[in-house]
PDB file of N, CA and C in Angstrom:
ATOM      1  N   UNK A   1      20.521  -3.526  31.289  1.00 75.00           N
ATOM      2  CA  UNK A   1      19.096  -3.795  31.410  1.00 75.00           C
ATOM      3  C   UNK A   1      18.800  -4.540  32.712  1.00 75.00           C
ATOM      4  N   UNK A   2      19.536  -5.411  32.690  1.00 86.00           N
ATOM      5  CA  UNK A   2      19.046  -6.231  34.231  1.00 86.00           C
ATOM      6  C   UNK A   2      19.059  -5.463  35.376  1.00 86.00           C
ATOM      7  N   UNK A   3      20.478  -4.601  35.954  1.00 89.00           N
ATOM      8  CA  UNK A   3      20.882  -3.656  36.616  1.00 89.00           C
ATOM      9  C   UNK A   3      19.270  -2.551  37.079  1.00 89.00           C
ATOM     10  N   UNK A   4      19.274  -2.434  36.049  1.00 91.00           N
ATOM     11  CA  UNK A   4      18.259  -0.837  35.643  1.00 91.00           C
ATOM     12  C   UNK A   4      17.056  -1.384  35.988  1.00 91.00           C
ATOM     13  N   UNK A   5      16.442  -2.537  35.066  1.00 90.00           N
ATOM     14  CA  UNK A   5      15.548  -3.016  34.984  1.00 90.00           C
ATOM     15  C   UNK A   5      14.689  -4.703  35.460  1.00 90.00           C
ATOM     16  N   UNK A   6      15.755  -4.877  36.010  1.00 91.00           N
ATOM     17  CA  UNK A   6      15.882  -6.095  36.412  1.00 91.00           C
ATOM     18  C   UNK A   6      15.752  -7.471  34.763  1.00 91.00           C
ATOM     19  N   UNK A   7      15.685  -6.849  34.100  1.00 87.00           N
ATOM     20  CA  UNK A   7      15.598  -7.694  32.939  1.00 87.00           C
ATOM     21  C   UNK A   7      16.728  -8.686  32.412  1.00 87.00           C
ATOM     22  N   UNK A   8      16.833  -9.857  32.501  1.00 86.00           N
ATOM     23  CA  UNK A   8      18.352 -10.581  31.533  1.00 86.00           C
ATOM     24  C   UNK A   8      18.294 -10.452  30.360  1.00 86.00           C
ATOM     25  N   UNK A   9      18.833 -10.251  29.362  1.00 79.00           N
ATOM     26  CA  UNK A   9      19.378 -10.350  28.127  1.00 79.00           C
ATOM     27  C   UNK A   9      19.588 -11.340  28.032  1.00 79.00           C
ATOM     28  N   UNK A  10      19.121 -12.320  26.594  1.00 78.00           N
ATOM     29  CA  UNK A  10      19.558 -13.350  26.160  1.00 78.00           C
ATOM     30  C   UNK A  10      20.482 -13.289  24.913  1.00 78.00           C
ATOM     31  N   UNK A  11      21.531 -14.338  25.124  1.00 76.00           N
ATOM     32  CA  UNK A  11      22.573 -13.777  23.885  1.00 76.00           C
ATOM     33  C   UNK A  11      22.326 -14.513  22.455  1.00 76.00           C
ATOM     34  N   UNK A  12      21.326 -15.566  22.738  1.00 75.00           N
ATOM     35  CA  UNK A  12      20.563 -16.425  21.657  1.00 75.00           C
ATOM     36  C   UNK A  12      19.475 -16.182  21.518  1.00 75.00           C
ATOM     37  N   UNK A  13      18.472 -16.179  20.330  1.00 71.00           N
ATOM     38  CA  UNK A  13      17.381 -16.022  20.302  1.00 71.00           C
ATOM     39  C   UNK A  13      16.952 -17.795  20.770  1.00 71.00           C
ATOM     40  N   UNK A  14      15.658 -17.596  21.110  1.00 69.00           N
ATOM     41  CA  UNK A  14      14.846 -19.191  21.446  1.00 69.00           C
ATOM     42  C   UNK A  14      14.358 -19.841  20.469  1.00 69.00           C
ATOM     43  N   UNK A  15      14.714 -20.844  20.065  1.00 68.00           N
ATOM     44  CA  UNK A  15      13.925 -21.510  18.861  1.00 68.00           C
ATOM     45  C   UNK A  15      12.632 -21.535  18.998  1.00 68.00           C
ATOM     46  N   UNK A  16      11.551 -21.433  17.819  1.00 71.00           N
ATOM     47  CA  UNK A  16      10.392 -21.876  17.767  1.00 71.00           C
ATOM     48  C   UNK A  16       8.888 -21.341  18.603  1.00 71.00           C
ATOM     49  N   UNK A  17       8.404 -19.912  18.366  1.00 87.00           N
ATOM     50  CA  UNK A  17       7.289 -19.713  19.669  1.00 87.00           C
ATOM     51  C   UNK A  17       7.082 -18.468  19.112  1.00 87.00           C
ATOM     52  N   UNK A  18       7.964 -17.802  18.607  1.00 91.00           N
ATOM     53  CA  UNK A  18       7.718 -16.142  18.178  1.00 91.00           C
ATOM     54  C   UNK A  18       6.104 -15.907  17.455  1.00 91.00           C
ATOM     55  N   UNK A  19       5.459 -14.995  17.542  1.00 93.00           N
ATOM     56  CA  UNK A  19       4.385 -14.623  16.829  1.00 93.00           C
ATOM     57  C   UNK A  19       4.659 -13.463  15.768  1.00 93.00           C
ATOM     58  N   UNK A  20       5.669 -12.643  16.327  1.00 95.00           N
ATOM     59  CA  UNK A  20       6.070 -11.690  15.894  1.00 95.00           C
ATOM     60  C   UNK A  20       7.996 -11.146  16.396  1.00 95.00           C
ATOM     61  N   UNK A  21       8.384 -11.004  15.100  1.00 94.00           N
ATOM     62  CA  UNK A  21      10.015 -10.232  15.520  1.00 94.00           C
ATOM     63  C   UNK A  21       9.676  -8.815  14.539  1.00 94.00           C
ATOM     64  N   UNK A  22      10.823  -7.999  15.602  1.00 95.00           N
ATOM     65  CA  UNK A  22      11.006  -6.752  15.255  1.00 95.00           C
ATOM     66  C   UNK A  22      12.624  -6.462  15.401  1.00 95.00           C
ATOM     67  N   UNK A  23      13.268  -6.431  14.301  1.00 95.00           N
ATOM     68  CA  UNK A  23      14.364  -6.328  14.311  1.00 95.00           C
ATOM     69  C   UNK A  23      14.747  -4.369  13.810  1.00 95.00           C
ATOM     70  N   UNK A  24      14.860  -3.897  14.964  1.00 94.00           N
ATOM     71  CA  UNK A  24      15.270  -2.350  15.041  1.00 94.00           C
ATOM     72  C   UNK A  24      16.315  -1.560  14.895  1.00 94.00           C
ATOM     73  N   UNK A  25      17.545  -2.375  14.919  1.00 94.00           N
ATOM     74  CA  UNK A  25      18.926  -2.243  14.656  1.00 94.00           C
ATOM     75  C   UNK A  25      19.766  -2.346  13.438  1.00 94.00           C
ATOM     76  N   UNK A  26      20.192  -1.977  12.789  1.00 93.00           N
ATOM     77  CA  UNK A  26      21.013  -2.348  11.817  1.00 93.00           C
ATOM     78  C   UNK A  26      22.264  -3.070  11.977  1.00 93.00           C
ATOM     79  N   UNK A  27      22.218  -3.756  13.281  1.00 93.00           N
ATOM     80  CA  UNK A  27      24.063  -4.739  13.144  1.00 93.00           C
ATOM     81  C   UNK A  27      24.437  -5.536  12.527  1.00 93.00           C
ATOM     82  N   UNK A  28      25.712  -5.540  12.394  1.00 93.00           N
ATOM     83  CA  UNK A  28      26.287  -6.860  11.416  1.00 93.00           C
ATOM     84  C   UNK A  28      25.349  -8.042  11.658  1.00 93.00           C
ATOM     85  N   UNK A  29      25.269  -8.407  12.689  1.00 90.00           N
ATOM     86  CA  UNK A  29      24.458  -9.882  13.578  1.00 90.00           C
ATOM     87  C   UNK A  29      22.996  -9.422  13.153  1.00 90.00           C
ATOM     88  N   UNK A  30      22.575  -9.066  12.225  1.00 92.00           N
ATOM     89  CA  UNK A  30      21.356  -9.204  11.823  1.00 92.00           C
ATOM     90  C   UNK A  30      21.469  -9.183  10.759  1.00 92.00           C
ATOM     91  N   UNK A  31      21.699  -8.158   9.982  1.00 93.00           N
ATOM     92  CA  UNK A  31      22.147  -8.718   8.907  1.00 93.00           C
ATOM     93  C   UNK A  31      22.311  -9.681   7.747  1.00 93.00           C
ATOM     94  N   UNK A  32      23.232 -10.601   8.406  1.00 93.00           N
ATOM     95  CA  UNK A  32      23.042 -11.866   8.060  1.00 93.00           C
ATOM     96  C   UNK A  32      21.666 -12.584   7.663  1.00 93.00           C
ATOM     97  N   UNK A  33      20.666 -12.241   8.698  1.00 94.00           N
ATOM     98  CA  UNK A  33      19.746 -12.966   9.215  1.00 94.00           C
ATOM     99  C   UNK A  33      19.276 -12.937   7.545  1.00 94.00           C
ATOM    100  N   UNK A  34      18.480 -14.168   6.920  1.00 95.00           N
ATOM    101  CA  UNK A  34      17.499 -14.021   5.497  1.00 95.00           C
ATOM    102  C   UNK A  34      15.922 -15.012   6.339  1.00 95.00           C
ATOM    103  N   UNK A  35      15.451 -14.915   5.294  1.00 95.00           N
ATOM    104  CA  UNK A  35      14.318 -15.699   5.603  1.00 95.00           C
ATOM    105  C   UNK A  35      14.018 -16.752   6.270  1.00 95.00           C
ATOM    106  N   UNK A  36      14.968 -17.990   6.043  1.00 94.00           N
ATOM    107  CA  UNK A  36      15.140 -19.509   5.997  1.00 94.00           C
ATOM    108  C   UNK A  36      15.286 -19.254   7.540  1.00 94.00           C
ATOM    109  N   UNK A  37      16.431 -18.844   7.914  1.00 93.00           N
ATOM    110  CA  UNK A  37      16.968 -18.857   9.467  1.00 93.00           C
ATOM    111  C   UNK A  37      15.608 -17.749  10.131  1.00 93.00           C
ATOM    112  N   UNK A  38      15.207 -17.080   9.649  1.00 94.00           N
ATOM    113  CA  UNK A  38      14.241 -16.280  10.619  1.00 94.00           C
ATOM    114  C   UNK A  38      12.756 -17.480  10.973  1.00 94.00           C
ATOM    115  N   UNK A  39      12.639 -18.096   9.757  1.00 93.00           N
ATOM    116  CA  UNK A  39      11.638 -18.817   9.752  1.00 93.00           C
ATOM    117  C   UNK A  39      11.526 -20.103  10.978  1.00 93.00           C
ATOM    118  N   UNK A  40      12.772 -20.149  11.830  1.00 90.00           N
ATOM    119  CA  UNK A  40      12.358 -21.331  12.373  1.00 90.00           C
ATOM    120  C   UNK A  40      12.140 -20.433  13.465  1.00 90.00           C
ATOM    121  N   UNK A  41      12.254 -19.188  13.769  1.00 91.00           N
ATOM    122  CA  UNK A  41      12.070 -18.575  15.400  1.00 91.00           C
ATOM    123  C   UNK A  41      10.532 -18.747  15.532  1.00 91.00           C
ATOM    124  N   UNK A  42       9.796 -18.952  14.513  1.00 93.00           N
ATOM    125  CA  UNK A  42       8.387 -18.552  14.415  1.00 93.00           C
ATOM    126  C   UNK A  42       7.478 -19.636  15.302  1.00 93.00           C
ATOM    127  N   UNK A  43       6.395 -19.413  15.565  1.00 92.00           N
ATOM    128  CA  UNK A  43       5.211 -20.234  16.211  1.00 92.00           C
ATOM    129  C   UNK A  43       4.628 -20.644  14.452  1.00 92.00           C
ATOM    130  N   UNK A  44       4.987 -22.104  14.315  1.00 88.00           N
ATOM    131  CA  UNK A  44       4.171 -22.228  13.196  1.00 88.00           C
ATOM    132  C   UNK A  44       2.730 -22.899  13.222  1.00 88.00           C
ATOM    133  N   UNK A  45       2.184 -22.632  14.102  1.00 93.00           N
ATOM    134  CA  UNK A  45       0.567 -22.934  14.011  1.00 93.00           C
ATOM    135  C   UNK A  45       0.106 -21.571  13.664  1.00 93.00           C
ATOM    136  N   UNK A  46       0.849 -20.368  13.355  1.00 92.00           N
ATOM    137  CA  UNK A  46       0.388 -19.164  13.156  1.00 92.00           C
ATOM    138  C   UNK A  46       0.598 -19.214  11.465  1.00 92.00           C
ATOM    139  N   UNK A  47      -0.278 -18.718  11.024  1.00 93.00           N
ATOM    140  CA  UNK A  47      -0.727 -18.728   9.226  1.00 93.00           C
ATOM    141  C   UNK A  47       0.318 -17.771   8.639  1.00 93.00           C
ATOM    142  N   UNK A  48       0.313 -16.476   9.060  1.00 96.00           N
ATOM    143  CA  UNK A  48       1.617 -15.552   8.859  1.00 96.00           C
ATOM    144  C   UNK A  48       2.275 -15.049   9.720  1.00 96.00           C
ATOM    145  N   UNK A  49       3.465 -14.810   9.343  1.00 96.00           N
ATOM    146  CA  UNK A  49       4.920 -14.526  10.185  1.00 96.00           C
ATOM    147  C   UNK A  49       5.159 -13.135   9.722  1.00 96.00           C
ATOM    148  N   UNK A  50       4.806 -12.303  11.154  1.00 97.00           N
ATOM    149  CA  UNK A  50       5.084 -11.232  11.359  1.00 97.00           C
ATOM    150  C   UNK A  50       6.355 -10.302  11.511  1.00 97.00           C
ATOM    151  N   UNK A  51       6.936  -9.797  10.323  1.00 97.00           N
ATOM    152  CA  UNK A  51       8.629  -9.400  10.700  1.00 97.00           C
ATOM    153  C   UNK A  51       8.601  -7.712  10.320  1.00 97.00           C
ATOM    154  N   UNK A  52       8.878  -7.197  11.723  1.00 97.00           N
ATOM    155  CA  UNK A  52       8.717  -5.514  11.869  1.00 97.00           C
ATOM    156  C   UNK A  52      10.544  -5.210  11.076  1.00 97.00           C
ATOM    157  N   UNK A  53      10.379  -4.580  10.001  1.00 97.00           N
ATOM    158  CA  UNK A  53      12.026  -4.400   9.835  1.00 97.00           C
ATOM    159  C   UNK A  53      12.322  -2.479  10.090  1.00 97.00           C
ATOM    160  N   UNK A  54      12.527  -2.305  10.972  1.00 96.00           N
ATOM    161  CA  UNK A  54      12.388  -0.677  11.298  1.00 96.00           C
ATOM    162  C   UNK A  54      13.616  -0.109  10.026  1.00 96.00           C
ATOM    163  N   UNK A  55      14.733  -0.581  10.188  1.00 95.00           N
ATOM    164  CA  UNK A  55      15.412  -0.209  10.177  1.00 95.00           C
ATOM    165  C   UNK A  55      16.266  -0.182   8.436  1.00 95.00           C
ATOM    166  N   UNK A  56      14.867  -1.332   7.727  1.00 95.00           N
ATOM    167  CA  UNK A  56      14.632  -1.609   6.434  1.00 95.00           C
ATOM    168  C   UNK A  56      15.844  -2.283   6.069  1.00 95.00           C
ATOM    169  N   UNK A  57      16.558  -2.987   6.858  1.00 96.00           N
ATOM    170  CA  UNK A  57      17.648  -3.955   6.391  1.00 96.00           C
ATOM    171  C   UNK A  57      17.333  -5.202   5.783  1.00 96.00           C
ATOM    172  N   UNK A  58      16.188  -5.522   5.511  1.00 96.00           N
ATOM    173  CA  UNK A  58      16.381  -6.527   4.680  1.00 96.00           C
ATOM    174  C   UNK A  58      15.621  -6.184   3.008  1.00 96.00           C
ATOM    175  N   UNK A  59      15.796  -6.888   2.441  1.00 94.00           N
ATOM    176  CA  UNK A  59      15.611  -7.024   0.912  1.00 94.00           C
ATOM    177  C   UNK A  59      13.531  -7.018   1.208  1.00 94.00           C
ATOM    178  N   UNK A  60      13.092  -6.350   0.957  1.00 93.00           N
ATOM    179  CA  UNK A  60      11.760  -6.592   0.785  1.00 93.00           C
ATOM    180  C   UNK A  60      11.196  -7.344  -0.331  1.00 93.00           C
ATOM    181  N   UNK A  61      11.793  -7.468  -1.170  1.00 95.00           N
ATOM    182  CA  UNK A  61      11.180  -9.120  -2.081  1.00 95.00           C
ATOM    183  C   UNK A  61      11.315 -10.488  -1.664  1.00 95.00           C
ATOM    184  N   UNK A  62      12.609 -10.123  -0.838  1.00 95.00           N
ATOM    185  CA  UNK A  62      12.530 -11.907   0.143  1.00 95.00           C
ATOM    186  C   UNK A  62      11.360 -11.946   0.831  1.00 95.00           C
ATOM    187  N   UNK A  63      10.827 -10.775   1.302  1.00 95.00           N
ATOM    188  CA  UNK A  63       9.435 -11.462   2.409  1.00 95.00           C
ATOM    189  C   UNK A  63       8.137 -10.932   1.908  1.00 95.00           C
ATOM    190  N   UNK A  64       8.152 -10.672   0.177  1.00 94.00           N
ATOM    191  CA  UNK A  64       7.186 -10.661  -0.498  1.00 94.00           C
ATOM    192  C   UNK A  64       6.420 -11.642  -0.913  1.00 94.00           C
ATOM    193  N   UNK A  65       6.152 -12.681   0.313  1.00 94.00           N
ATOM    194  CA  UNK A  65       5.202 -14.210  -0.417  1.00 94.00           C
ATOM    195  C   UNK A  65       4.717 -14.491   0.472  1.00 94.00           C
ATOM    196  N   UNK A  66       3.503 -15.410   0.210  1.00 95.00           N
ATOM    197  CA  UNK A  66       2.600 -15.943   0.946  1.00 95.00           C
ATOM    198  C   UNK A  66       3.378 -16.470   2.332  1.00 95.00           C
ATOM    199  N   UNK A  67       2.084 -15.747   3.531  1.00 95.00           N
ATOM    200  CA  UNK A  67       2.942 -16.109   4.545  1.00 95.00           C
ATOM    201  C   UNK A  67       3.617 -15.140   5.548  1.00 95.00           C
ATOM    202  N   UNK A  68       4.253 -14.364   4.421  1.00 97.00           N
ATOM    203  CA  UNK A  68       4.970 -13.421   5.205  1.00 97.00           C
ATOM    204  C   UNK A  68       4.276 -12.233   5.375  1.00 97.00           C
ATOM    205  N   UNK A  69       4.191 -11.211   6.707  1.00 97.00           N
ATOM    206  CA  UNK A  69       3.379  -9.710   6.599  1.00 97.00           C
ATOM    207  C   UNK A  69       4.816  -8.772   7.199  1.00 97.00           C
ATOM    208  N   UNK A  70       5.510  -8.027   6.290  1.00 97.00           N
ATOM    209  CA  UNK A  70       6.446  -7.808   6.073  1.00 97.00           C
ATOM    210  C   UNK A  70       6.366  -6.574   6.971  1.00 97.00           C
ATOM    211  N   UNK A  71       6.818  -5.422   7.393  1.00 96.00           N
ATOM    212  CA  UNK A  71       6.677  -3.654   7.523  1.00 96.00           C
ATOM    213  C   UNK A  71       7.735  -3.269   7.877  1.00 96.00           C
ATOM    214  N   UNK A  72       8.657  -2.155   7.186  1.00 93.00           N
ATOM    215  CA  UNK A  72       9.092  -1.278   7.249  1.00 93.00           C
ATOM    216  C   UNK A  72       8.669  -0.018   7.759  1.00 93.00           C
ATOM    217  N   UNK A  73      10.320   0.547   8.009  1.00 87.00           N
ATOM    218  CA  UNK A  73       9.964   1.926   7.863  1.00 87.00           C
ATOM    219  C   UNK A  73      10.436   2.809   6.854  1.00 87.00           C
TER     220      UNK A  73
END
C-alpha cells in the first residue's frame, strides 16, 4: 500500500476516535475481537457504535443492544 499508494499501514489499531469500523476479513486477528475490546476503539461522545461486519464473523446477538447499529452481509 505505501509503495502503490503512498499509504502506511498501521499494525495497531488507535485507541479511542473511531465513528465507525468495518471489519471485511475473516482472520484469525479478528476474530478474537468481541464487543468489550471493540468498544474502546470508539469515539464515545457518539450515541451508537457503528460495526460493518461484511464478512458476518461475529455472533450477531453480541451487538444486539442498545448502542450498537450492527450490519452484515
Amino acid at each position: 500500500a505505501e509503495r502503490l499508494y503512498g499509504i502506511k499501514l498501521q499494525k495497531e489499531l488507535l485507541d479511542n476516535g473511531f465513528d465507525a469500523i468495518m471489519i471485511a476479513v475473516c482472520h484469525d486477528e479478528f476474530k478474537t475481537l468481541n464487543r468489550d475490546i471493540l468498544d474502546k476503539y470508539y469515539n464515545h461522545k457518539n450515541k451508537v457504535k457503528v460495526l460493518s461486519d461484511i464478512k458476518g464473523i461475529f455472533d450477531r446477538k453480541e451487538f444486539d443492544v442498545q448502542g450498537w447499529d450492527y450490519w452484515r452481509l
